[in-house]
Amino acid sequence: MNEKNRITRLVEKGVKILTPESVHIHEDVNPDQISGDQVVIYGGCRISGRSTLISGKVRIGNEGPVVIENCQIGPDVELKGGYFKESVFLKGASMGSGAHIREGTILEEEASGAHTVGLKQTILFPFVTLGSLINFCDCLMAGGTSRKNHSEVGSSYIHFNFTPYQDKATPSLIGDVPNGVMLRQKPIFLGGQGGMVGPCRISYGTVIAAGSICRKDEMRPDRLILSQEPKSINVEFKSGFPKAWKRIYLSNLNYIANLMALMKWYQHVRYRFLSDEFSILLFRGLIEKLEMGIHERIFRLKEFALKFHAELKEIEWGPIEQVLNDLKEYEGESRHRDAFLSSIEEGIKTHGKSYIPVIQQIRPDDAVIGTEWLQGILDHILFMCKKTSLT
């Protein structure tokens, strides 16, 4: 089938393609995976990839040309302009023009970014909002309860994810998985014209004032952080080995453990919401991108551990890597899991397979049980890794 026939087939099934002569649909795209329900593709767009999925009521390119490569796009999503590769966008997510969204990125329901946002290996939980002119790679961000009460990153924010020691063992956890998935935590605010030096861990309710550079973990909730301009210094720099190696190492393990807990949430909770709006193809894309994230973080930590092998005498990477791979399938405490899943099933009977309303209506006691299940997964992974390496 030539390109003209591919576009004609999409138009016949209901896709609205403006200026079709300027739109390119690659031959590897499966037309059956593009919905005909109120999908609009504006001029200058290029779509490719065997696994590309476009659900109903999606708008692509209404602010500028869009390139899509192997993305899974849920309903009511707007990708207004830019480049999108091997990423997942769940219902109501949106990105403004000039976006550069690369592999391993997940935007959950109603997460959004304004113009000129760069993401890679980034996971945004529901409602998280990014301003404009932002580079936010290698982060997981949660917090907030609704569209009106959401975590936010101000414009011109940077997550610094490459170090003077030439490594990228720098993922930052802004919120966490066990609590964040319940959609009942206080939002986190990262003020504009600021930045964060990864790896960092930030607790719920934290406000980092505009113009501040965050360089340290803040695990106490409800804190205001305002960094002062550092004094001018000019001293010798030894590029061989980071003094804070133990914090870096443990932060990476914690991030990986959170991703593994999130995988169990997807497999056991998200899976129950399969429907016309959350298809099996969209679910598979979600799992694939999260697997990419886990692989990336283990790879980056391995690079870090092997690079500084002579100095990191307390770490033997081989056994650690084996533990991490063995624990990918760890399910946690079945008693807590099954009790929590029963509450999810009750919610589905009441609210249908609409993810946000079901999660928002979970009883507080049931949410605690669900958090304990996920936290138990995280704690067990960290315990086994520490037992294998650090004494």
PDB file of N, CA and C in Angstrom, residues 86-143:
ATOM      1  N   GLU A  86       9.185   6.550  21.358  1.00  0.00           N
ATOM      2  CA  GLU A  86       9.140   5.441  22.325  1.00  0.00           C
ATOM      3  C   GLU A  86       8.690   5.903  23.710  1.00  0.00           C
ATOM      4  N   SER A  87       7.576   6.601  23.727  1.00  0.00           N
ATOM      5  CA  SER A  87       7.004   7.117  24.960  1.00  0.00           C
ATOM      6  C   SER A  87       5.520   6.785  25.013  1.00  0.00           C
ATOM      7  N   VAL A  88       4.943   6.911  26.214  1.00  0.00           N
ATOM      8  CA  VAL A  88       3.528   6.620  26.417  1.00  0.00           C
ATOM      9  C   VAL A  88       2.841   7.850  27.001  1.00  0.00           C
ATOM     10  N   PHE A  89       1.642   8.132  26.487  1.00  0.00           N
ATOM     11  CA  PHE A  89       0.847   9.261  26.962  1.00  0.00           C
ATOM     12  C   PHE A  89      -0.551   8.740  27.297  1.00  0.00           C
ATOM     13  N   LEU A  90      -0.912   8.768  28.580  1.00  0.00           N
ATOM     14  CA  LEU A  90      -2.218   8.272  28.992  1.00  0.00           C
ATOM     15  C   LEU A  90      -3.274   9.374  28.890  1.00  0.00           C
ATOM     16  N   LYS A  91      -4.490   9.020  29.160  1.00  0.00           N
ATOM     17  CA  LYS A  91      -5.652   9.866  28.877  1.00  0.00           C
ATOM     18  C   LYS A  91      -5.486  11.303  29.377  1.00  0.00           C
ATOM     19  N   GLY A  92      -5.691  12.245  28.463  1.00  0.00           N
ATOM     20  CA  GLY A  92      -5.685  13.653  28.815  1.00  0.00           C
ATOM     21  C   GLY A  92      -4.320  14.291  28.964  1.00  0.00           C
ATOM     22  N   ALA A  93      -3.246  13.544  28.690  1.00  0.00           N
ATOM     23  CA  ALA A  93      -1.896  14.134  28.757  1.00  0.00           C
ATOM     24  C   ALA A  93      -1.705  15.102  27.598  1.00  0.00           C
ATOM     25  N   SER A  94      -0.782  16.040  27.758  1.00  0.00           N
ATOM     26  CA  SER A  94      -0.542  16.999  26.665  1.00  0.00           C
ATOM     27  C   SER A  94       0.873  17.558  26.740  1.00  0.00           C
ATOM     28  N   MET A  95       1.400  17.919  25.577  1.00  0.00           N
ATOM     29  CA  MET A  95       2.701  18.585  25.482  1.00  0.00           C
ATOM     30  C   MET A  95       2.593  19.697  24.457  1.00  0.00           C
ATOM     31  N   GLY A  96       3.213  20.857  24.770  1.00  0.00           N
ATOM     32  CA  GLY A  96       3.186  22.003  23.875  1.00  0.00           C
ATOM     33  C   GLY A  96       4.200  21.892  22.751  1.00  0.00           C
ATOM     34  N   SER A  97       4.284  22.923  21.952  1.00  0.00           N
ATOM     35  CA  SER A  97       5.164  22.917  20.790  1.00  0.00           C
ATOM     36  C   SER A  97       6.626  22.907  21.206  1.00  0.00           C
ATOM     37  N   GLY A  98       7.470  22.409  20.326  1.00  0.00           N
ATOM     38  CA  GLY A  98       8.901  22.359  20.586  1.00  0.00           C
ATOM     39  C   GLY A  98       9.310  21.264  21.556  1.00  0.00           C
ATOM     40  N   ALA A  99       8.428  20.310  21.843  1.00  0.00           N
ATOM     41  CA  ALA A  99       8.753  19.234  22.779  1.00  0.00           C
ATOM     42  C   ALA A  99       9.805  18.310  22.181  1.00  0.00           C
ATOM     43  N   HIS A 100      10.622  17.737  23.054  1.00  0.00           N
ATOM     44  CA  HIS A 100      11.612  16.736  22.637  1.00  0.00           C
ATOM     45  C   HIS A 100      11.521  15.604  23.655  1.00  0.00           C
ATOM     46  N   ILE A 101      10.644  14.631  23.358  1.00  0.00           N
ATOM     47  CA  ILE A 101      10.300  13.577  24.310  1.00  0.00           C
ATOM     48  C   ILE A 101      10.864  12.265  23.795  1.00  0.00           C
ATOM     49  N   ARG A 102      11.829  11.716  24.534  1.00  0.00           N
ATOM     50  CA  ARG A 102      12.546  10.532  24.050  1.00  0.00           C
ATOM     51  C   ARG A 102      12.209   9.286  24.858  1.00  0.00           C
ATOM     52  N   GLU A 103      12.900   8.212  24.538  1.00  0.00           N
ATOM     53  CA  GLU A 103      12.538   6.881  24.980  1.00  0.00           C
ATOM     54  C   GLU A 103      12.418   6.752  26.500  1.00  0.00           C
ATOM     55  N   GLY A 104      11.481   5.868  26.891  1.00  0.00           N
ATOM     56  CA  GLY A 104      11.299   5.562  28.300  1.00  0.00           C
ATOM     57  C   GLY A 104      10.465   6.555  29.072  1.00  0.00           C
ATOM     58  N   THR A 105       9.856   7.510  28.393  1.00  0.00           N
ATOM     59  CA  THR A 105       9.065   8.531  29.074  1.00  0.00           C
ATOM     60  C   THR A 105       7.605   8.085  29.184  1.00  0.00           C
ATOM     61  N   ILE A 106       7.010   8.328  30.343  1.00  0.00           N
ATOM     62  CA  ILE A 106       5.603   8.030  30.590  1.00  0.00           C
ATOM     63  C   ILE A 106       4.935   9.268  31.178  1.00  0.00           C
ATOM     64  N   LEU A 107       3.894   9.742  30.522  1.00  0.00           N
ATOM     65  CA  LEU A 107       3.032  10.771  31.086  1.00  0.00           C
ATOM     66  C   LEU A 107       1.707  10.116  31.436  1.00  0.00           C
ATOM     67  N   GLU A 108       1.421  10.011  32.739  1.00  0.00           N
ATOM     68  CA  GLU A 108       0.158   9.425  33.155  1.00  0.00           C
ATOM     69  C   GLU A 108      -0.971  10.453  32.990  1.00  0.00           C
ATOM     70  N   GLU A 109      -2.161  10.090  33.411  1.00  0.00           N
ATOM     71  CA  GLU A 109      -3.361  10.873  33.113  1.00  0.00           C
ATOM     72  C   GLU A 109      -3.218  12.351  33.465  1.00  0.00           C
ATOM     73  N   GLU A 110      -3.503  13.191  32.470  1.00  0.00           N
ATOM     74  CA  GLU A 110      -3.562  14.650  32.617  1.00  0.00           C
ATOM     75  C   GLU A 110      -2.244  15.290  33.015  1.00  0.00           C
ATOM     76  N   ALA A 111      -1.140  14.542  32.934  1.00  0.00           N
ATOM     77  CA  ALA A 111       0.176  15.183  33.076  1.00  0.00           C
ATOM     78  C   ALA A 111       0.427  16.038  31.845  1.00  0.00           C
ATOM     79  N   SER A 112       1.182  17.109  32.004  1.00  0.00           N
ATOM     80  CA  SER A 112       1.316  18.025  30.868  1.00  0.00           C
ATOM     81  C   SER A 112       2.613  18.823  30.918  1.00  0.00           C
ATOM     82  N   GLY A 113       2.960  19.358  29.770  1.00  0.00           N
ATOM     83  CA  GLY A 113       4.084  20.280  29.659  1.00  0.00           C
ATOM     84  C   GLY A 113       3.728  21.389  28.688  1.00  0.00           C
ATOM     85  N   ALA A 114       4.236  22.588  28.934  1.00  0.00           N
ATOM     86  CA  ALA A 114       4.022  23.699  28.009  1.00  0.00           C
ATOM     87  C   ALA A 114       5.051  23.589  26.876  1.00  0.00           C
ATOM     88  N   HIS A 115       5.458  24.712  26.312  1.00  0.00           N
ATOM     89  CA  HIS A 115       6.314  24.612  25.121  1.00  0.00           C
ATOM     90  C   HIS A 115       7.781  24.363  25.483  1.00  0.00           C
ATOM     91  N   THR A 116       8.479  23.714  24.571  1.00  0.00           N
ATOM     92  CA  THR A 116       9.926  23.499  24.629  1.00  0.00           C
ATOM     93  C   THR A 116      10.354  22.758  25.903  1.00  0.00           C
ATOM     94  N   VAL A 117       9.848  21.554  26.042  1.00  0.00           N
ATOM     95  CA  VAL A 117      10.170  20.691  27.178  1.00  0.00           C
ATOM     96  C   VAL A 117      10.931  19.469  26.668  1.00  0.00           C
ATOM     97  N   GLY A 118      12.037  19.129  27.342  1.00  0.00           N
ATOM     98  CA  GLY A 118      12.817  17.950  26.994  1.00  0.00           C
ATOM     99  C   GLY A 118      12.728  16.900  28.093  1.00  0.00           C
ATOM    100  N   LEU A 119      12.316  15.679  27.708  1.00  0.00           N
ATOM    101  CA  LEU A 119      12.195  14.571  28.659  1.00  0.00           C
ATOM    102  C   LEU A 119      12.815  13.316  28.064  1.00  0.00           C
ATOM    103  N   LYS A 120      13.418  12.499  28.924  1.00  0.00           N
ATOM    104  CA  LYS A 120      13.898  11.166  28.547  1.00  0.00           C
ATOM    105  C   LYS A 120      13.981  10.336  29.821  1.00  0.00           C
ATOM    106  N   GLN A 121      13.480   9.101  29.759  1.00  0.00           N
ATOM    107  CA  GLN A 121      13.459   8.247  30.949  1.00  0.00           C
ATOM    108  C   GLN A 121      12.801   8.984  32.118  1.00  0.00           C
ATOM    109  N   THR A 122      11.700   9.669  31.832  1.00  0.00           N
ATOM    110  CA  THR A 122      10.996  10.478  32.827  1.00  0.00           C
ATOM    111  C   THR A 122       9.595   9.919  33.022  1.00  0.00           C
ATOM    112  N   ILE A 123       9.143   9.850  34.270  1.00  0.00           N
ATOM    113  CA  ILE A 123       7.791   9.385  34.576  1.00  0.00           C
ATOM    114  C   ILE A 123       7.082  10.477  35.367  1.00  0.00           C
ATOM    115  N   LEU A 124       5.964  10.940  34.832  1.00  0.00           N
ATOM    116  CA  LEU A 124       5.144  11.938  35.508  1.00  0.00           C
ATOM    117  C   LEU A 124       3.824  11.290  35.905  1.00  0.00           C
ATOM    118  N   PHE A 125       3.519  11.298  37.193  1.00  0.00           N
ATOM    119  CA  PHE A 125       2.268  10.747  37.673  1.00  0.00           C
ATOM    120  C   PHE A 125       1.109  11.688  37.311  1.00  0.00           C
ATOM    121  N   PRO A 126      -0.130  11.250  37.497  1.00  0.00           N
ATOM    122  CA  PRO A 126      -1.266  12.085  37.095  1.00  0.00           C
ATOM    123  C   PRO A 126      -1.193  13.506  37.623  1.00  0.00           C
ATOM    124  N   PHE A 127      -1.581  14.418  36.746  1.00  0.00           N
ATOM    125  CA  PHE A 127      -1.744  15.844  37.033  1.00  0.00           C
ATOM    126  C   PHE A 127      -0.433  16.632  37.108  1.00  0.00           C
ATOM    127  N   VAL A 128       0.727  15.986  37.138  1.00  0.00           N
ATOM    128  CA  VAL A 128       1.987  16.735  37.227  1.00  0.00           C
ATOM    129  C   VAL A 128       2.113  17.664  36.024  1.00  0.00           C
ATOM    130  N   THR A 129       2.475  18.903  36.290  1.00  0.00           N
ATOM    131  CA  THR A 129       2.493  19.935  35.259  1.00  0.00           C
ATOM    132  C   THR A 129       3.879  20.555  35.143  1.00  0.00           C
ATOM    133  N   LEU A 130       4.373  20.646  33.909  1.00  0.00           N
ATOM    134  CA  LEU A 130       5.662  21.278  33.635  1.00  0.00           C
ATOM    135  C   LEU A 130       5.432  22.581  32.881  1.00  0.00           C
ATOM    136  N   GLY A 131       6.180  23.612  33.238  1.00  0.00           N
ATOM    137  CA  GLY A 131       6.117  24.867  32.508  1.00  0.00           C
ATOM    138  C   GLY A 131       6.866  24.775  31.190  1.00  0.00           C
ATOM    139  N   SER A 132       7.439  25.892  30.753  1.00  0.00           N
ATOM    140  CA  SER A 132       8.116  25.969  29.463  1.00  0.00           C
ATOM    141  C   SER A 132       9.634  26.003  29.635  1.00  0.00           C
ATOM    142  N   LEU A 133      10.329  25.668  28.570  1.00  0.00           N
ATOM    143  CA  LEU A 133      11.793  25.756  28.531  1.00  0.00           C
ATOM    144  C   LEU A 133      12.417  24.931  29.658  1.00  0.00           C
ATOM    145  N   ILE A 134      12.070  23.652  29.692  1.00  0.00           N
ATOM    146  CA  ILE A 134      12.469  22.774  30.787  1.00  0.00           C
ATOM    147  C   ILE A 134      13.218  21.569  30.241  1.00  0.00           C
ATOM    148  N   ASN A 135      14.299  21.185  30.938  1.00  0.00           N
ATOM    149  CA  ASN A 135      14.992  19.930  30.676  1.00  0.00           C
ATOM    150  C   ASN A 135      14.854  19.091  31.937  1.00  0.00           C
ATOM    151  N   PHE A 136      14.107  17.986  31.840  1.00  0.00           N
ATOM    152  CA  PHE A 136      13.732  17.231  33.029  1.00  0.00           C
ATOM    153  C   PHE A 136      13.894  15.736  32.776  1.00  0.00           C
ATOM    154  N   CYS A 137      15.069  15.337  32.326  1.00  0.00           N
ATOM    155  CA  CYS A 137      15.336  13.930  32.042  1.00  0.00           C
ATOM    156  C   CYS A 137      15.702  13.175  33.321  1.00  0.00           C
ATOM    157  N   ASP A 138      15.433  11.859  33.321  1.00  0.00           N
ATOM    158  CA  ASP A 138      15.839  10.955  34.405  1.00  0.00           C
ATOM    159  C   ASP A 138      15.214  11.316  35.743  1.00  0.00           C
ATOM    160  N   CYS A 139      13.902  11.536  35.743  1.00  0.00           N
ATOM    161  CA  CYS A 139      13.182  11.868  36.975  1.00  0.00           C
ATOM    162  C   CYS A 139      11.891  11.065  37.062  1.00  0.00           C
ATOM    163  N   LEU A 140      11.438  10.849  38.290  1.00  0.00           N
ATOM    164  CA  LEU A 140      10.063  10.411  38.542  1.00  0.00           C
ATOM    165  C   LEU A 140       9.454  11.440  39.467  1.00  0.00           C
ATOM    166  N   MET A 141       8.285  11.967  39.078  1.00  0.00           N
ATOM    167  CA  MET A 141       7.646  13.005  39.891  1.00  0.00           C
ATOM    168  C   MET A 141       6.192  12.647  40.155  1.00  0.00           C
ATOM    169  N   ALA A 142       5.802  12.747  41.428  1.00  0.00           N
ATOM    170  CA  ALA A 142       4.439  12.450  41.857  1.00  0.00           C
ATOM    171  C   ALA A 142       3.929  13.628  42.688  1.00  0.00           C
ATOM    172  N   GLY A 143       2.796  13.426  43.349  1.00  0.00           N
ATOM    173  CA  GLY A 143       2.247  14.449  44.232  1.00  0.00           C
ATOM    174  C   GLY A 143       1.021  15.120  43.643  1.00  0.00           C
TER     175      GLY A 143
END
